[in-house]
Coordinates of C-alpha atoms in Angstrom, one line a residue:
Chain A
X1 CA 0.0 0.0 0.0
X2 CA 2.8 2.4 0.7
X3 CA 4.5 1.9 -2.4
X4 CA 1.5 3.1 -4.0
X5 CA 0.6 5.8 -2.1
X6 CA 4.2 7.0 -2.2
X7 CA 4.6 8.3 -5.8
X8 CA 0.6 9.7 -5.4
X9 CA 1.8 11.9 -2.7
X10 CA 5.4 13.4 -4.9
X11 CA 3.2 14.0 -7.8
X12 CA 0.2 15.5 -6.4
X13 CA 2.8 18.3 -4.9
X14 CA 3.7 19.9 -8.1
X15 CA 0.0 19.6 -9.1
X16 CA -0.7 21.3 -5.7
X17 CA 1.8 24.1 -6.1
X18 CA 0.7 24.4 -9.9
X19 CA -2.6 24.9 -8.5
X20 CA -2.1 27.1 -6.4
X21 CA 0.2 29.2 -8.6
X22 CA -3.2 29.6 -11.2
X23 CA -5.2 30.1 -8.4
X24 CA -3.7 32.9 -7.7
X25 CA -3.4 34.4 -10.3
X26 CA -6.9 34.3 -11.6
X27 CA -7.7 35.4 -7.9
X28 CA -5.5 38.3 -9.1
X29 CA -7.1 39.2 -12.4
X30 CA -10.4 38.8 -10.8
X31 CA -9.6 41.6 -8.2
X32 CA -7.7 43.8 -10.6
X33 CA -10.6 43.6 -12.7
X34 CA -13.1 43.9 -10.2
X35 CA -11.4 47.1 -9.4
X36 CA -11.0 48.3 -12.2
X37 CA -14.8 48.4 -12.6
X38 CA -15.0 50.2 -9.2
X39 CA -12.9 53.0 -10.9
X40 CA -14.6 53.7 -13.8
X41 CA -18.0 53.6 -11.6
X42 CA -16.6 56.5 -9.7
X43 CA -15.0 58.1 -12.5
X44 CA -18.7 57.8 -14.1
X45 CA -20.5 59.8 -11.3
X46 CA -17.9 62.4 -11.3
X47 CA -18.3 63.1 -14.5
X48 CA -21.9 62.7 -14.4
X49 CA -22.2 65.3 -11.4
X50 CA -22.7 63.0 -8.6
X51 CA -25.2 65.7 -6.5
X52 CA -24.6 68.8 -4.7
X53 CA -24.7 66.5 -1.1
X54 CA -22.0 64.5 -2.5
X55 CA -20.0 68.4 -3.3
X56 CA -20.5 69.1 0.2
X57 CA -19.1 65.9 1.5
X58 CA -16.3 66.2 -0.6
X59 CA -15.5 69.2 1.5
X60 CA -16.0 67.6 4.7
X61 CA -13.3 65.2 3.6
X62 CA -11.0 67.7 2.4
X63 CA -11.2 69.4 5.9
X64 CA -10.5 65.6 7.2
X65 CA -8.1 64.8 5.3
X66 CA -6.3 68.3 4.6
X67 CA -6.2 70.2 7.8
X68 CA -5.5 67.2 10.0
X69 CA -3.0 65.8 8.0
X70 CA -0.6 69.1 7.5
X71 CA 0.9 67.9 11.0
X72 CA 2.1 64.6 10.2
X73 CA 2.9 65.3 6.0
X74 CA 5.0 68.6 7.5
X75 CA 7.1 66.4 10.2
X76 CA 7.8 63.9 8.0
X77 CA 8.8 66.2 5.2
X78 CA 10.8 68.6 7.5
X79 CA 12.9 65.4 8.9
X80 CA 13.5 63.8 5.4
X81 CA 14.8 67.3 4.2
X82 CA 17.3 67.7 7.1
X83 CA 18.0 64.0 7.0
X84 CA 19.4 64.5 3.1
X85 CA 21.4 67.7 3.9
X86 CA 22.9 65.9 6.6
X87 CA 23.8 62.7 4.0
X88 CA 24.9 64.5 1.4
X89 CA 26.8 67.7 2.8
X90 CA 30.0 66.1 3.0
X91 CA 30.2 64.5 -0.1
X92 CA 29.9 68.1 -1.4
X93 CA 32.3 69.9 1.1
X94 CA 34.8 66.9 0.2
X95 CA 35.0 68.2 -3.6
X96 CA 34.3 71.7 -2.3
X97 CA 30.9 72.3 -3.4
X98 CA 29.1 72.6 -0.3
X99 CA 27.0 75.8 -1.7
X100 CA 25.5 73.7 -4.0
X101 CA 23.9 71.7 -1.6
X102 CA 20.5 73.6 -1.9
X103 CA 20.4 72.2 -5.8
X104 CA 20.3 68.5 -4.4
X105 CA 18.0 68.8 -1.6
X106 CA 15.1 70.9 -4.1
X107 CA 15.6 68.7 -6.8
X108 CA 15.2 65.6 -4.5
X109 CA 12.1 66.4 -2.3
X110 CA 10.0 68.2 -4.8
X111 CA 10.5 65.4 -7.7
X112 CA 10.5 62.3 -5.8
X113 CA 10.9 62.3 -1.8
X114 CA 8.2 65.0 -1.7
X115 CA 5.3 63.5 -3.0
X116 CA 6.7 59.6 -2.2
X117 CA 6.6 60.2 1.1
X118 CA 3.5 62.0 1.3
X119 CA 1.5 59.4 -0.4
X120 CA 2.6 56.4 1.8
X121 CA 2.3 58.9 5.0
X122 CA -1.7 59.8 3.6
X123 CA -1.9 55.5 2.6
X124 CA -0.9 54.8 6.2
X125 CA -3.4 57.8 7.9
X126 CA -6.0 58.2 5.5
X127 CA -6.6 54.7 3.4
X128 CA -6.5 53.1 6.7
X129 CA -9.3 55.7 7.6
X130 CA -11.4 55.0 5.3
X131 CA -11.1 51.4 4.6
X132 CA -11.9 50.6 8.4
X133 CA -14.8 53.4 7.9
X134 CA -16.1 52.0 5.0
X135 CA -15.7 48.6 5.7
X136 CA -17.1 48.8 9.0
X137 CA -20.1 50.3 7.0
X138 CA -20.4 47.5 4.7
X139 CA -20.2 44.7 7.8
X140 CA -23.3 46.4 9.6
X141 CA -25.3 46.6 6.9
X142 CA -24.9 50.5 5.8
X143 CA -24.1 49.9 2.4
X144 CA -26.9 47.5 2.0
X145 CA -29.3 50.4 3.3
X146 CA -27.5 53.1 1.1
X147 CA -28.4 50.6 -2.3
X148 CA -31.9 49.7 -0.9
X149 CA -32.4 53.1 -0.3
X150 CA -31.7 54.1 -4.1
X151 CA -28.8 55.7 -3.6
X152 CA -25.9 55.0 -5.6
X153 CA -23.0 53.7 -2.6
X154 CA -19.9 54.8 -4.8
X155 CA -21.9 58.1 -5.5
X156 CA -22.1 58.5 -1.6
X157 CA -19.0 57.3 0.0
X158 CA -16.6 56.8 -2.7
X159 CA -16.7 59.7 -5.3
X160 CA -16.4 62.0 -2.0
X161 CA -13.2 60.8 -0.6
X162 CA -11.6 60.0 -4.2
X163 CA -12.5 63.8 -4.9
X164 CA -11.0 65.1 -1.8
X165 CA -8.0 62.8 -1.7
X166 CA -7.1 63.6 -5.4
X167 CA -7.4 67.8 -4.8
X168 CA -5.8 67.5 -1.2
X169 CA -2.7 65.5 -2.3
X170 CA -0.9 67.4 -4.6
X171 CA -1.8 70.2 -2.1
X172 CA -0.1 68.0 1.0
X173 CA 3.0 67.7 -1.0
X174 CA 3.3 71.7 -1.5
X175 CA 3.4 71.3 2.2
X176 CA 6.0 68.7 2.3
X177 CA 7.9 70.2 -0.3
X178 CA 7.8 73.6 1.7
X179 CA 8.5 72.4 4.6
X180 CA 11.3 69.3 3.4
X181 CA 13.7 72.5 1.9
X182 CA 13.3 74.2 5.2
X183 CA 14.2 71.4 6.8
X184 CA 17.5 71.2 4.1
X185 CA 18.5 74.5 4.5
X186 CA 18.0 74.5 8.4
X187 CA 20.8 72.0 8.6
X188 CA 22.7 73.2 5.6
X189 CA 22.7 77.1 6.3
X190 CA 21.9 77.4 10.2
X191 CA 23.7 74.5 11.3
X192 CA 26.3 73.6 8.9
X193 CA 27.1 77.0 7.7
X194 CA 26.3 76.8 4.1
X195 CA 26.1 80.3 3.0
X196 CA 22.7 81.5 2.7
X197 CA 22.8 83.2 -0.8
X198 CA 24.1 80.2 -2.2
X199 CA 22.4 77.6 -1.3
X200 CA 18.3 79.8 -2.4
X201 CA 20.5 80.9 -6.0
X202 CA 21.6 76.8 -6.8
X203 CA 17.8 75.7 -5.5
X204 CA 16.4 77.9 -7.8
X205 CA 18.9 77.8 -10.6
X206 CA 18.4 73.7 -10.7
X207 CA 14.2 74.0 -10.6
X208 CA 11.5 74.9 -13.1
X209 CA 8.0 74.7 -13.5
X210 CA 8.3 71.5 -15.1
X211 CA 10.2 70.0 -12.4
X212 CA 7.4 71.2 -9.7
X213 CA 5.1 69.8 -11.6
X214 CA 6.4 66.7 -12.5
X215 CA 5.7 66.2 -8.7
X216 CA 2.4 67.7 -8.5
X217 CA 1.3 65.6 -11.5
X218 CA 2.6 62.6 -9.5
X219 CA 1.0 63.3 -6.2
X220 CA -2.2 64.0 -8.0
X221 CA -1.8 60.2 -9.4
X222 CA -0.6 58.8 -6.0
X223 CA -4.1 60.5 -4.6
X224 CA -5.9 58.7 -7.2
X225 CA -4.6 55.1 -6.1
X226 CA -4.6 56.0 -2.6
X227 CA -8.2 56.6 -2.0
X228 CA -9.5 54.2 -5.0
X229 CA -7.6 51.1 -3.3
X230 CA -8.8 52.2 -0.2
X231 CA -12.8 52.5 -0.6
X232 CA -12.2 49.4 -2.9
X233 CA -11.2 47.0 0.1
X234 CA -13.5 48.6 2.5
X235 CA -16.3 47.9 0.1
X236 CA -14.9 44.4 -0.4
X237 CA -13.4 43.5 3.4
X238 CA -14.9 40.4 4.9
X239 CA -17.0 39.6 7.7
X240 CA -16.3 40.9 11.6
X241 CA -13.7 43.2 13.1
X242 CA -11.3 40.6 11.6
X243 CA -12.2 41.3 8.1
X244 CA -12.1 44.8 8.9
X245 CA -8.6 44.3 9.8
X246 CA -7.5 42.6 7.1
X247 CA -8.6 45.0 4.4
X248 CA -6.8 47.8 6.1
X249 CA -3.8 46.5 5.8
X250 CA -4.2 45.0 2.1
X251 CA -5.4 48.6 1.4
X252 CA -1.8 50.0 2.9
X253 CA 0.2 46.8 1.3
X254 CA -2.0 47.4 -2.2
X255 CA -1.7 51.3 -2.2
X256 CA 2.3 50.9 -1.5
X257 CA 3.1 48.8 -4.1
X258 CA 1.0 50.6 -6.4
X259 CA 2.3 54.1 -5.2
X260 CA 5.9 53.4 -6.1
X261 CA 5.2 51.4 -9.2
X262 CA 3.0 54.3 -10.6
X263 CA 5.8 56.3 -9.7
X264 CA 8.0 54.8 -11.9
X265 CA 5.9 54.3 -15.1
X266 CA 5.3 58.1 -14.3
X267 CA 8.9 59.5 -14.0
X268 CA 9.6 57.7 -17.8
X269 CA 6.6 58.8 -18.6
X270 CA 7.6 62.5 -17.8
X271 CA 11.0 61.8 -18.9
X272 CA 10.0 61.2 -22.6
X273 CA 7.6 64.2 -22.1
X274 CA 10.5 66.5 -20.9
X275 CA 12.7 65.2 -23.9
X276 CA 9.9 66.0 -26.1
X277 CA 9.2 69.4 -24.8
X278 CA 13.4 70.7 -24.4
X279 CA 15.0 68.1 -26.9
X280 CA 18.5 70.2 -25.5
X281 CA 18.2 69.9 -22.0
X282 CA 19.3 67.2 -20.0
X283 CA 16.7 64.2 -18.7
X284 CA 14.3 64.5 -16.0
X285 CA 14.1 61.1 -14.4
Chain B
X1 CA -68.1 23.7 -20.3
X2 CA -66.7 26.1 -17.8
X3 CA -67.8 25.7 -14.1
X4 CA -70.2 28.9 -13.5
X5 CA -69.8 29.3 -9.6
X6 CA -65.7 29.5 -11.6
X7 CA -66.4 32.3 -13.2
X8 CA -68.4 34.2 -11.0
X9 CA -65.8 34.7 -8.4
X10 CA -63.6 37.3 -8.3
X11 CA -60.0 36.8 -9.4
X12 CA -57.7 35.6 -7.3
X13 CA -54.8 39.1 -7.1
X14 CA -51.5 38.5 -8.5
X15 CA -49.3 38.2 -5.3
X16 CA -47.4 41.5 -4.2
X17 CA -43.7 39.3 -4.3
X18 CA -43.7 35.7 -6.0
X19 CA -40.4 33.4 -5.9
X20 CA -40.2 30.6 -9.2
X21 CA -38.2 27.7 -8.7
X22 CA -35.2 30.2 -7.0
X23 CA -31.6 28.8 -6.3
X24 CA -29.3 30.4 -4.7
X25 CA -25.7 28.7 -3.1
X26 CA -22.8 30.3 -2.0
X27 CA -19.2 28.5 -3.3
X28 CA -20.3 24.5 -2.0
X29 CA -23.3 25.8 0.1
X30 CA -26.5 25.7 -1.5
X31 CA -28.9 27.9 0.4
X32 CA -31.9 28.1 -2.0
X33 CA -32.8 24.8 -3.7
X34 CA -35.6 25.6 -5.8
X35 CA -37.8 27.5 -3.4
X36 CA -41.3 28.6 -4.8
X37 CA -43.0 30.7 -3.0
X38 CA -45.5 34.1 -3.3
X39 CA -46.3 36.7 -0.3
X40 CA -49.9 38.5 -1.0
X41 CA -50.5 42.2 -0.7
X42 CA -52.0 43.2 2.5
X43 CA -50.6 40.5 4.5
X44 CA -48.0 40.2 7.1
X45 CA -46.1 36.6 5.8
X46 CA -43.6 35.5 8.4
X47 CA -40.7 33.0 7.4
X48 CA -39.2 31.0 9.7
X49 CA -36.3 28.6 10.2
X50 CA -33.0 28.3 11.9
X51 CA -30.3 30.3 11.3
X52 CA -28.5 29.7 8.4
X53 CA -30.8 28.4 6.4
X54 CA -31.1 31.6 3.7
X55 CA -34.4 33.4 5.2
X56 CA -32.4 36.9 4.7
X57 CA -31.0 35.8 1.7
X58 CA -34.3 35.6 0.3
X59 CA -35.4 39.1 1.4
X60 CA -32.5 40.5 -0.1
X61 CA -33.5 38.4 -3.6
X62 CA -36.7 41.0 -2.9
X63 CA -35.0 44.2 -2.9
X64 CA -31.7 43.0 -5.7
X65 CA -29.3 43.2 -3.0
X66 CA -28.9 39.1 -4.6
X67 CA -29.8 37.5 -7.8
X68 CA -30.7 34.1 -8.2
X69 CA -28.1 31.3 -9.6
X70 CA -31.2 30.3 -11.6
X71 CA -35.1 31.1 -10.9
X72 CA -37.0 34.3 -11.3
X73 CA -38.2 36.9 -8.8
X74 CA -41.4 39.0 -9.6
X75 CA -42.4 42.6 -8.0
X76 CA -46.3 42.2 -9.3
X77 CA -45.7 40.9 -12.8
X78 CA -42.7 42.5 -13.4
X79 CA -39.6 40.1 -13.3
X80 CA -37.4 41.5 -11.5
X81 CA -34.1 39.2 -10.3
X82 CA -32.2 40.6 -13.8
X83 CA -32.5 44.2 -13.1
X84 CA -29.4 46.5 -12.2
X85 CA -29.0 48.9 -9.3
X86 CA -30.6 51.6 -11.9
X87 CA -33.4 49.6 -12.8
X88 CA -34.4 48.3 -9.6
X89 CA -34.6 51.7 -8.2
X90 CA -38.2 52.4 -8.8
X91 CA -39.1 49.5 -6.6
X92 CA -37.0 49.9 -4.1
X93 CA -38.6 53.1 -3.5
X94 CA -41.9 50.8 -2.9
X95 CA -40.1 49.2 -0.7
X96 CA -38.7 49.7 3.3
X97 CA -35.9 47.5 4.8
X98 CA -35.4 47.2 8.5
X99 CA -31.8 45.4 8.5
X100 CA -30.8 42.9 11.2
X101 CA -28.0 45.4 12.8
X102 CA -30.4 48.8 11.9
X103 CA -28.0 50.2 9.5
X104 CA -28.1 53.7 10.8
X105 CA -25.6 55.9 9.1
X106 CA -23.3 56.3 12.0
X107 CA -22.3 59.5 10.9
X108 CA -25.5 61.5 11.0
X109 CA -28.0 62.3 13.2
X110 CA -31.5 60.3 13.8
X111 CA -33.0 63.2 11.9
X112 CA -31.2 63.1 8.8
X113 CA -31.2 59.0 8.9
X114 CA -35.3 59.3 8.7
X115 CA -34.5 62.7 6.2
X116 CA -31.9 60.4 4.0
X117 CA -34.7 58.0 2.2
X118 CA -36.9 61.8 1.2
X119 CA -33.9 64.0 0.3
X120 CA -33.0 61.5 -1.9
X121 CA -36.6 60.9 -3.8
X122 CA -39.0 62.8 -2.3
X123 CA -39.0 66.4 -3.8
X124 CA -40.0 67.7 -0.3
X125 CA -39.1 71.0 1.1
X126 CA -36.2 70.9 4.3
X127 CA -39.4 72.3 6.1
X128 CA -41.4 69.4 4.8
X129 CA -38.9 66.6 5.0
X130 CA -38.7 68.0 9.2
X131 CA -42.3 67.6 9.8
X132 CA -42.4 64.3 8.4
X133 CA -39.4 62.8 10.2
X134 CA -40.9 63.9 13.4
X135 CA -44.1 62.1 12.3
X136 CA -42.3 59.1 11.3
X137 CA -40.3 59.5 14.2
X138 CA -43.5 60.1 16.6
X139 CA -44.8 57.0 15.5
X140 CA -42.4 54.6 16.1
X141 CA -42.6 56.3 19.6
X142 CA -39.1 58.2 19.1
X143 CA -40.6 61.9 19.4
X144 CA -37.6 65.0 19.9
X145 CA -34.9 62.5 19.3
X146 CA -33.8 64.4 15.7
X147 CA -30.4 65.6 17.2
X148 CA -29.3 62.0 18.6
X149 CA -26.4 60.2 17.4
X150 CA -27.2 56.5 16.7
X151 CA -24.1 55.8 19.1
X152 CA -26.2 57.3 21.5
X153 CA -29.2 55.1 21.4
X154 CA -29.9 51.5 23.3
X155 CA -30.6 48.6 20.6
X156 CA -34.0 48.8 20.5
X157 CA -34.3 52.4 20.1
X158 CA -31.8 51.8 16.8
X159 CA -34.5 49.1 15.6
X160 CA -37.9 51.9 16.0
X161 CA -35.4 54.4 14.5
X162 CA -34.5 52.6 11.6
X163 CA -37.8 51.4 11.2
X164 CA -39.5 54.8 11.1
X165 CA -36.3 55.4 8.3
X166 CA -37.7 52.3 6.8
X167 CA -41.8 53.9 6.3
X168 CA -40.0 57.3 5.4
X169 CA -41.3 57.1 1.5
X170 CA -44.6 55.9 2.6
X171 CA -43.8 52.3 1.4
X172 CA -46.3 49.4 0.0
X173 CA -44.2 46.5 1.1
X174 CA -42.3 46.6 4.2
X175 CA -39.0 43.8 4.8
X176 CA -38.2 43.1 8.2
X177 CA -35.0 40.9 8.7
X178 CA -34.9 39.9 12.3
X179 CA -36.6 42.8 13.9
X180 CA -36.7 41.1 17.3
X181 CA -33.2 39.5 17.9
X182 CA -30.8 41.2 20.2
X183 CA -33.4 42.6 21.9
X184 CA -35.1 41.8 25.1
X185 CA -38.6 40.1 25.9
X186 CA -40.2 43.4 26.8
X187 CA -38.3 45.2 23.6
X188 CA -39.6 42.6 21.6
X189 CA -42.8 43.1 22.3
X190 CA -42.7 46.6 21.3
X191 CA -41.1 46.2 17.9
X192 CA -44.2 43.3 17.4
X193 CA -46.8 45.9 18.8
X194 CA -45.1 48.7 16.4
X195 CA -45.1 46.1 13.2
X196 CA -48.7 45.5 13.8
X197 CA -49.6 48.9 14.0
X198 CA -48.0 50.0 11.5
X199 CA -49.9 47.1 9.2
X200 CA -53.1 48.7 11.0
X201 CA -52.3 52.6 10.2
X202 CA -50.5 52.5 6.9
X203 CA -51.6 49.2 5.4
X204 CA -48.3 48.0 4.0
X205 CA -47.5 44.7 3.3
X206 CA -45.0 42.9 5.2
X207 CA -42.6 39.9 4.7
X208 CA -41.2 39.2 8.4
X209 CA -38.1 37.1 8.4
X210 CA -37.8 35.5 12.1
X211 CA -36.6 32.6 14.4
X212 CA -38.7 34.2 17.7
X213 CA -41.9 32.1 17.5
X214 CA -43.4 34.8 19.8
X215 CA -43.3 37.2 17.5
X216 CA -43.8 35.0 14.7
X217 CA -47.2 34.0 16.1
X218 CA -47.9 37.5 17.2
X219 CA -47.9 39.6 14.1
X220 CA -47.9 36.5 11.1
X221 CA -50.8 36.4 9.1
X222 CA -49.3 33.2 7.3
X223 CA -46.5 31.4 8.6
X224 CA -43.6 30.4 6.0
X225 CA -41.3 27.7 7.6
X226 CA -37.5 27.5 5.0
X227 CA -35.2 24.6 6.0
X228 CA -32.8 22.6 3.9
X229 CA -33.0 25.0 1.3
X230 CA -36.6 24.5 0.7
X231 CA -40.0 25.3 2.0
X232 CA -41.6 22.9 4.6
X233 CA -44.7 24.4 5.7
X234 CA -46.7 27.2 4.9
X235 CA -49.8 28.0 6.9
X236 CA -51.7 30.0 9.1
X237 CA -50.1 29.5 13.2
X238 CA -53.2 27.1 13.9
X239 CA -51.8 25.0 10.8
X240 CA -48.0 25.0 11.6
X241 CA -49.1 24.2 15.3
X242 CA -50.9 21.5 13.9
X243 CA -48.2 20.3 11.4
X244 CA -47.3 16.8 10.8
X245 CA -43.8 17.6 10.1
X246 CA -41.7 16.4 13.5
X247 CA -39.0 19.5 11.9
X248 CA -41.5 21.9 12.3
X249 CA -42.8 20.8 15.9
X250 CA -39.2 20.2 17.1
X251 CA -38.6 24.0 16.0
X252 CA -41.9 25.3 17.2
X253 CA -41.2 23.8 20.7
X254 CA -37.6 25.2 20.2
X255 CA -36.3 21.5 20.8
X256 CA -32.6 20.4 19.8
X257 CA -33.0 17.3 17.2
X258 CA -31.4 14.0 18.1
X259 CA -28.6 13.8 16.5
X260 CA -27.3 17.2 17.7
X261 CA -28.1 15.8 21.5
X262 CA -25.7 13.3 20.2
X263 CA -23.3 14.8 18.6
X264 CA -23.1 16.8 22.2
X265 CA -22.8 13.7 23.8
X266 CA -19.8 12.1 21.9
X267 CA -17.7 15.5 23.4

């Protein structure tokens, strides 16, 4: 009997893992499907003027997630500034450059440190948010009552916060931004010595418009994908405070990973754009 | 020939709600196995069974919150287990929903939870949509309470709320899933006095979904009993406390079966 059993047991493993694997990944497509769908619904009621109550809760959210989120986007940036004048000062005092700091701290935080680190701070405080809210809605039955009640749940809850997260992100980064240089030239000119002339003339010498915006256009994205993954898995979160759980931190996980690799595909994106639009200036990315 | 005493008598109405040969499972678990059933306007119909066994699932086949594997659904004659959130809107405007867990909106008031159903269809004035919350409010016995948080209300308080949110568009068919569990004898009694009055004062329909006999005997006009998937008996309360089936007595008398005594046993 062993005998037989024995090969049974070596060849059902592959079979299991290949399983698995397909599993998986049909488990995948289904969900990246599924949300896909939940995008283009919101993006349908937006552009189908979702109602003047859902105007005025988008407000509400921007004042929830704008005002009370300056504290934590403006620490963060204001540290991560200081942090990369105090990294990279001394490679540039070494070769005798050290007034050209400013150049490498502007360029850094306002095209990707800036609005990176703002979206994964706002994934963390406010996707958490509002997947526990809205999941926590969908477990007790709210949702249920919105839909019975004739009113479009997306066109309630989501198109609100999506709204609010995609005006008040690129506006969070300003902040950061502001706040990150500060935090540069604190260390650089205040603490380091750095002349102060310097430093502003190099900042502003190695910045444009396009640059700026390359990071406003970003954090507008990053808003996007924050709040979209986040109403997603509260709409989809399972049963109990359990469920709950576990959608907030696939919404953090999900939102990450799709922060950074949205990132990417945008700085070549706006790399080929820049090389398009100054065909004798040097690259972007 | 046609009988003549046939034709004489009025026609038998189309029932309010009528189920065709409904399935329903979820992954392995089949919970509808080809239930056929219709509720008739004017009544209160209670269904019964133990938990699990799909009694909410088939209210929320009523209002589209499910659709059917395979089977139909009619609203009247209109079929209606196809239609999209869009197209099931008119009828669910016909139609109030007192969820298991109350489903207030957490974030608003009591006032704008009874307001939400009217802003939303009704066309009414703010100063008309306030006068008729208080009214709906007043008759679920919930008078001055517009400024209340749900937080701030005990569980049967949530229920009356929710149900005066429920009879806020003056519905013709009114769903109740569970009204009475989670609460206490005395709170029960209330939500079974409120049902009936409401039947009395604004002669809705009603499809009761229970498991509390009490109530179940108290406000059913018929008596629907779901197990296994299917429909075992389907009566007034004289009949189902006359049934023959030893499923329905052992539930009626609220008696563990056998084999669970056994299956306790072995432990």
């Amino acid at each position: 009997m062993a005998s037989i059993e024995t090969p049974t047991t070596t060849l059902r493993r592959p079979a299991g893992y290949i399983a698995r694997l397909g599993e998986w990944a049909i488990n995948t497509n289904l969900a990246l499907g599924d949300m896909g769908v939940f995008f283009l619904s919101t993006l349908y009621w937006i552009f189908r003027w979702p109602g003047r109550r859902a105007i005025s809760e988008t407000f509400a959210q921007m004042y929830e997630m704008g005002t009370k989120s300056i504290p934590v986007v403006m620490i963060g940036g204001g540290f991560i500034g200081a942090v990369l004048a105090v990294e990279t000062l001394p490679q540039f005092q070494e070769i005798g450059l050290a007034s050209r700091v400013g150049s490498i701290i502007v360029i850094s935080v306002v095209k990707q440190v800036g609005p990176i680190l703002t979206a994964v701070m706002l994934a963390g405080r406010l996707g958490g948010a509002m997947t526990a809210e809205l999941g926590t809605m969908r477990v007790t039955e709210q949702i249920d009552a919105l839909r019975v009640m004739g009113a479009d749940p997306i066109r309630t809850l989501v198109v609100p916060r999506v709204l609010a997260c995609v005006i008040m992100t690129p506006i969070l980064t300003l902040y950061s931004d502001a706040i990150g240089i500060l935090g540069g030239w604190l260390v650089a000119v205040r603490v380091e010595g750095v002349r102060n002339y310097p430093f502003w003339h190099y900042a502003a010498q190695s910045t444009d418009l396009f640059t700026v915006n390359v990071g406003l256009i970003k954090a507008f994205f990053f808003g996007i994908v924050i709040s979209t993954v986040a109403c997603y898995k509260g709409f989809r979160c399972g049963n109990g405070a359990q469920g709950v759980g576990r959608a907030c931190t696939e919404a953090f996980v999900t939102g990450f990973c799709l922060i950074l690799l949205s990132n990417f595909i945008l700085a070549l994106g706006l790399n080929n754009l820049y090389n398009a639009l100054y065909p004798n200036q040097p690259s972007v990315l | 020939m046609p009988d003549q005493s046939m034709q004489n008598s009025p026609p038998t109405p189309s029932p309010l709600i009528r189920f065709e040969n409904v399935h329903k499972r979820f992954g392995s678990l089949v919970v509808l196995n080809g239930v056929s059933v219709a509720f008739a306007e004017g009544k209160t119909t209670v269904v019964l069974g133990p938990s699990g066994t799909g009694k909410s699932v088939l209210l929320k086949h009523i209002v589209g919150l499910l659709s059917p594997d395979s089977g139909s659904v009619y609203y009247r004659d209109m079929r209606i287990d196809h239609l999209k959130d869009r197209g099931m809107e008119p009828i669910r405007r016909k139609i109030g929903f007192l969820f298991q867990l109350s489903a207030l909106f957490d974030s608003m008031t009591v006032g704008e939870n009874v307001a939400f159903p009217m802003r939303e269809h009704s066309g009414l004035s703010k100063s008309e949509i306030r006068d008729r919350v208080a009214e709906r409010l007043a008759m679920v016995g919930m008078e001055n309470t517009e400024n209340k948080m749900p937080g701030e209300l005990s569980g049967g308080q949530r229920k009356r709320v929710a149900l005066a949110r429920a009879i806020a568009l003056n519905p013709e068919l009114v769903l109740y899933d569970e009204p009475t569990t989670g609460l206490d004898p005395i709170r029960s009694d209330v939500i079974n006095e409120l049902i009936l009055k409401l039947h009395e004062e604004l002669k809705v329909s009603a499809i009761v979904v229970t498991h509390d006999m009490t109530s179940a005997f108290k406000v059913g006009d018929r008596l629907v009993m779901l197990m296994g998937g299917g429909i075992i008996a389907d009566g007034t309360a004289d009949e189902l406390r006359a049934h023959s089936d030893p499923r329905v007595q052992r539930f009626i008398a609220g008696r563990a079966d056998e084999e669970d005594l056994r299956a306790l046993h072995r432990i």
